[in-house]
Coordinates of C-alpha atoms in Angstrom, one line a residue:
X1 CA -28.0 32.6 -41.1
X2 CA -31.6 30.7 -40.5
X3 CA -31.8 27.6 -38.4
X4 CA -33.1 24.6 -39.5
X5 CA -35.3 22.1 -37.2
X6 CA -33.5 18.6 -37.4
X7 CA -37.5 17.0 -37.3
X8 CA -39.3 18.5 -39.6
X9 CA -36.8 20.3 -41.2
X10 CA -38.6 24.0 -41.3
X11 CA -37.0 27.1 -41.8
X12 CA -36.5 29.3 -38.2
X13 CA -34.7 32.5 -37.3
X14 CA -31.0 32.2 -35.8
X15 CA -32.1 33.5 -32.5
X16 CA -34.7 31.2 -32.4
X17 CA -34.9 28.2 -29.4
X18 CA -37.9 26.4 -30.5
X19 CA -39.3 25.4 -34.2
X20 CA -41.9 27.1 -35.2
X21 CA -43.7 24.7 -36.9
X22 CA -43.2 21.7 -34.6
X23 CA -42.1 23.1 -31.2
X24 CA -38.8 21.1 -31.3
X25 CA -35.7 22.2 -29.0
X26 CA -33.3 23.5 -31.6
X27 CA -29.9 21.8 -31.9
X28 CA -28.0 25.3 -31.2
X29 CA -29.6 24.8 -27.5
X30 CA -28.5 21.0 -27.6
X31 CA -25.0 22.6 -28.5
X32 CA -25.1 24.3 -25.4
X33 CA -26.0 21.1 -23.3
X34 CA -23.2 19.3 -25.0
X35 CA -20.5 22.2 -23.8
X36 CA -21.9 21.4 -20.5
X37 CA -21.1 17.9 -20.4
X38 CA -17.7 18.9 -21.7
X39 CA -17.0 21.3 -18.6
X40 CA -17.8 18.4 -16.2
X41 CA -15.7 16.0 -18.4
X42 CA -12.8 18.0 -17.7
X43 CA -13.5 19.1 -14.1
X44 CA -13.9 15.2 -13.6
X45 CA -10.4 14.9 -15.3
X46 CA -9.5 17.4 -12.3
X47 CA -10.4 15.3 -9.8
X48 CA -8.5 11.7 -11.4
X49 CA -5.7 13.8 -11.8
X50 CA -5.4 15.1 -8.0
X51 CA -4.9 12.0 -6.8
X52 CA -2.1 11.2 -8.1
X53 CA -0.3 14.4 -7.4
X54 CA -0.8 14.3 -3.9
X55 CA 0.7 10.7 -4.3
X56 CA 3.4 12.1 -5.6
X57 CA 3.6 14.6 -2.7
X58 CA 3.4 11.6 -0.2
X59 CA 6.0 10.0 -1.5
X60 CA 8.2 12.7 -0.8
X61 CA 7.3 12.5 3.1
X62 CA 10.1 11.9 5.9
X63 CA 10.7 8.6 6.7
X64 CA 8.6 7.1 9.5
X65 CA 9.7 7.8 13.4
X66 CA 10.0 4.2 15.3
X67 CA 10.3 5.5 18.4
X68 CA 12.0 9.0 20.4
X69 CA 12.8 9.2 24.0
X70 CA 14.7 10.7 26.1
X71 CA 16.7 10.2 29.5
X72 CA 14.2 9.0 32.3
X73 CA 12.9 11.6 34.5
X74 CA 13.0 9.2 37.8
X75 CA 16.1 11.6 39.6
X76 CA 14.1 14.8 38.5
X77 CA 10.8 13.5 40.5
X78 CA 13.1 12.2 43.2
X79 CA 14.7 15.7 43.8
X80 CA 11.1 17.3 43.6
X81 CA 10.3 15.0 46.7
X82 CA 13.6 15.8 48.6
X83 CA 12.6 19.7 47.7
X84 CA 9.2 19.4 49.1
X85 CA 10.4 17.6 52.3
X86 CA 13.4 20.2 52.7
X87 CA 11.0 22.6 52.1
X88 CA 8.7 21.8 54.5
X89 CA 11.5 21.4 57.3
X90 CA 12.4 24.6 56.5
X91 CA 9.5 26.2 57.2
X92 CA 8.7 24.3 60.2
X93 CA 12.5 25.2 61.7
X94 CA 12.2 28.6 60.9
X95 CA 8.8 29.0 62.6
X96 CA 9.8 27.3 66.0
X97 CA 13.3 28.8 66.6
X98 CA 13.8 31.9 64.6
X99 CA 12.6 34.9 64.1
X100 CA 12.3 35.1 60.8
X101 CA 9.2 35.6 59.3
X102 CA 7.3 32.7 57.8
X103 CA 7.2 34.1 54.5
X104 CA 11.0 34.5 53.8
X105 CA 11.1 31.1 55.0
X106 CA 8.5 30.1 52.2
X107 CA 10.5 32.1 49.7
X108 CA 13.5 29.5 50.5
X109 CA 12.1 26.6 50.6
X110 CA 10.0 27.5 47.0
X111 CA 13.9 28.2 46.0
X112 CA 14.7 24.9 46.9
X113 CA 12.4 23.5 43.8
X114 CA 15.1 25.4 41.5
X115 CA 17.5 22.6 41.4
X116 CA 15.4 19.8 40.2
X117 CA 13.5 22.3 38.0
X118 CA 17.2 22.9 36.2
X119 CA 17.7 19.2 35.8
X120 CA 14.4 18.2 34.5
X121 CA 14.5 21.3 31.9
X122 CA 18.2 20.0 31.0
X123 CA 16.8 16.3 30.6
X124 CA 14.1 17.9 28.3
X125 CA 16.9 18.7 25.8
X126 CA 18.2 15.6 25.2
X127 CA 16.3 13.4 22.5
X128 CA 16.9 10.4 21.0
X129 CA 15.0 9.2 17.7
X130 CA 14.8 6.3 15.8
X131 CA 13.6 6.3 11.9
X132 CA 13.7 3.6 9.4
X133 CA 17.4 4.5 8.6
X134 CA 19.1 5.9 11.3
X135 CA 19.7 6.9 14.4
X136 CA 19.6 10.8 15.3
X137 CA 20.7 12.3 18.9
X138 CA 19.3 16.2 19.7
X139 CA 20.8 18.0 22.6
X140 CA 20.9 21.6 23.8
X141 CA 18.6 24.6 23.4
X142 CA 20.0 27.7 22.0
X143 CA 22.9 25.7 20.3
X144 CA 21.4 22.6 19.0
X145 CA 23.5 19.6 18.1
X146 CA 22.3 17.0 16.2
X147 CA 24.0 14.0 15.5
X148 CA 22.6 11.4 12.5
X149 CA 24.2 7.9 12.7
X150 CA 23.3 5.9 9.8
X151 CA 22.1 2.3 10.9
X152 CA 23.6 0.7 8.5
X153 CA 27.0 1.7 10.1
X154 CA 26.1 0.4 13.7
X155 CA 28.1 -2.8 14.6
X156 CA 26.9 -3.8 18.0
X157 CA 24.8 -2.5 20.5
X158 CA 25.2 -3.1 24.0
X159 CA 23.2 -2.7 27.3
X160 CA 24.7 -1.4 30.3
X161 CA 23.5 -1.4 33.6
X162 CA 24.9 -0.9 36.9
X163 CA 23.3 -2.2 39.9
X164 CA 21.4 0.8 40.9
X165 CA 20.0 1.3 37.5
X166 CA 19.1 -2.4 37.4
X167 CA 17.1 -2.4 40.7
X168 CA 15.3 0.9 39.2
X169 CA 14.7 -0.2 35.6
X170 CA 16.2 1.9 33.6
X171 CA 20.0 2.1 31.7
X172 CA 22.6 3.0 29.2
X173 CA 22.6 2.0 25.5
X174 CA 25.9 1.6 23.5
X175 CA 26.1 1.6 20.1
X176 CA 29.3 0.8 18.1
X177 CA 29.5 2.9 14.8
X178 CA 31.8 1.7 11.7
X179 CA 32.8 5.3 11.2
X180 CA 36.1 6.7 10.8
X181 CA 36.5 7.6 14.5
X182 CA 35.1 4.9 16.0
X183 CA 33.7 6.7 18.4
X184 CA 30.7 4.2 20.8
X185 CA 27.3 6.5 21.1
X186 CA 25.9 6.6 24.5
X187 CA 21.8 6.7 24.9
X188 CA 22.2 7.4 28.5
X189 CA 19.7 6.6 31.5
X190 CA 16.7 5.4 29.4
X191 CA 14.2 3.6 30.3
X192 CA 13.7 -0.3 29.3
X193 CA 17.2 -0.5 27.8
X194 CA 16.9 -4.1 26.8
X195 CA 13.5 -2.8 25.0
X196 CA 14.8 -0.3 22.7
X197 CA 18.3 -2.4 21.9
X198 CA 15.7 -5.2 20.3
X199 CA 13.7 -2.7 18.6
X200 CA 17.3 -1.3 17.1
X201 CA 18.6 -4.7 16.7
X202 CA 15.4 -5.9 14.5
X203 CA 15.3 -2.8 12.3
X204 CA 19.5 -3.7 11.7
X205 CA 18.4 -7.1 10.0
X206 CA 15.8 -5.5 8.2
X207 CA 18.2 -3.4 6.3
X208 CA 20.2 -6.6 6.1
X209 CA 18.0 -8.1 3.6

């Protein structure tokens, strides 16, 4: 099957590129071309098109965090202190009136550090987290508990404070649930109380409207 130039119309091989009577790039080559801007047409189809699926994979994101605490660590650095001073005393009592060796007396007072170690890795496993629709409590390690309490169900929320914890600056949080039981859920010995009860009260309204 010959070729024919599109200019001047002369007859040319089928493997031929270029006329040759005029020189002109054959339309077989111009075919090619046009197969080339086809491939980037649909590659830049690709691209529109990824977009909207990782919209789509957005949208199925968790719902935003507002805010997660947990109980404040003020006792836990307040028994580090009393460790370091017992453990100093120790030491010091040991060296002047015993015969102990200093070392074991080191070894006992580093021992000391134990207790408030335990209660600052047992505050650690107590979170509280607030998202846009409820109101999860985590505690424990090995068996986790996590309780979701639907904001919508919340009634009333309530700061408590005694007079220590007021002089400090830090509280509990009651919330009153509509669920069956009833049962009042405690964010105990937080810091700024009053704080996170607005921040719970406003998100309330906000699933009022």
């Amino acid at each position: 099957m010959n070729t024919y130039c599109t200019q001047c119309g002369a007859d040319n091989s089928e493997s031929a590129i270029y006329c040759r009577k005029c020189g002109t790039l054959l339309e077989k080559e111009e075919e090619t071309r046009v197969a080339t801007r086809g491939r980037g047409s649909l590659l830049a189809d690709q691209k529109v098109d990824l977009p909207d699926r990782m919209g789509d994979t957005a949208g199925t994101d968790d719902e935003a965090e507002i805010f997660s605490i947990s109980p404040t660590l003020l006792f836990v650095k307040l028994g580090y202190v009393a460790a370091a001073v017992a453990a100093i005393f120790l030491v010091a009592i040991t060296a002047a009136f015993t015969s102990v060796s200093s070392g074991w007396a080191v070894v006992a007072g580093l021992l000391l550090f134990l207790v408030p170690a335990f209660y600052h890795f047992k505050q650690k496993l107590v979170r509280y987290t607030l998202t846009e629709s409820k109101l999860e409590i985590d505690e424990g390690l090995i068996s986790r508990r996590t309780r979701n309490l639907p904001i919508r169900r919340i009634q009333d929320v309530t700061v408590s404070m005694t007079v220590l914890q007021r002089m400090l600056g830090f509280g509990d949080l009651v919330v009153d649930n509509a669920s069956d039981d009833g049962e009042k859920v405690t964010l105990t010995n937080i810091n700024k109380p009053r704080h996170y009860a607005d921040v719970l009260l406003r998100q309330m309204k906000r699933l009022e409207r």
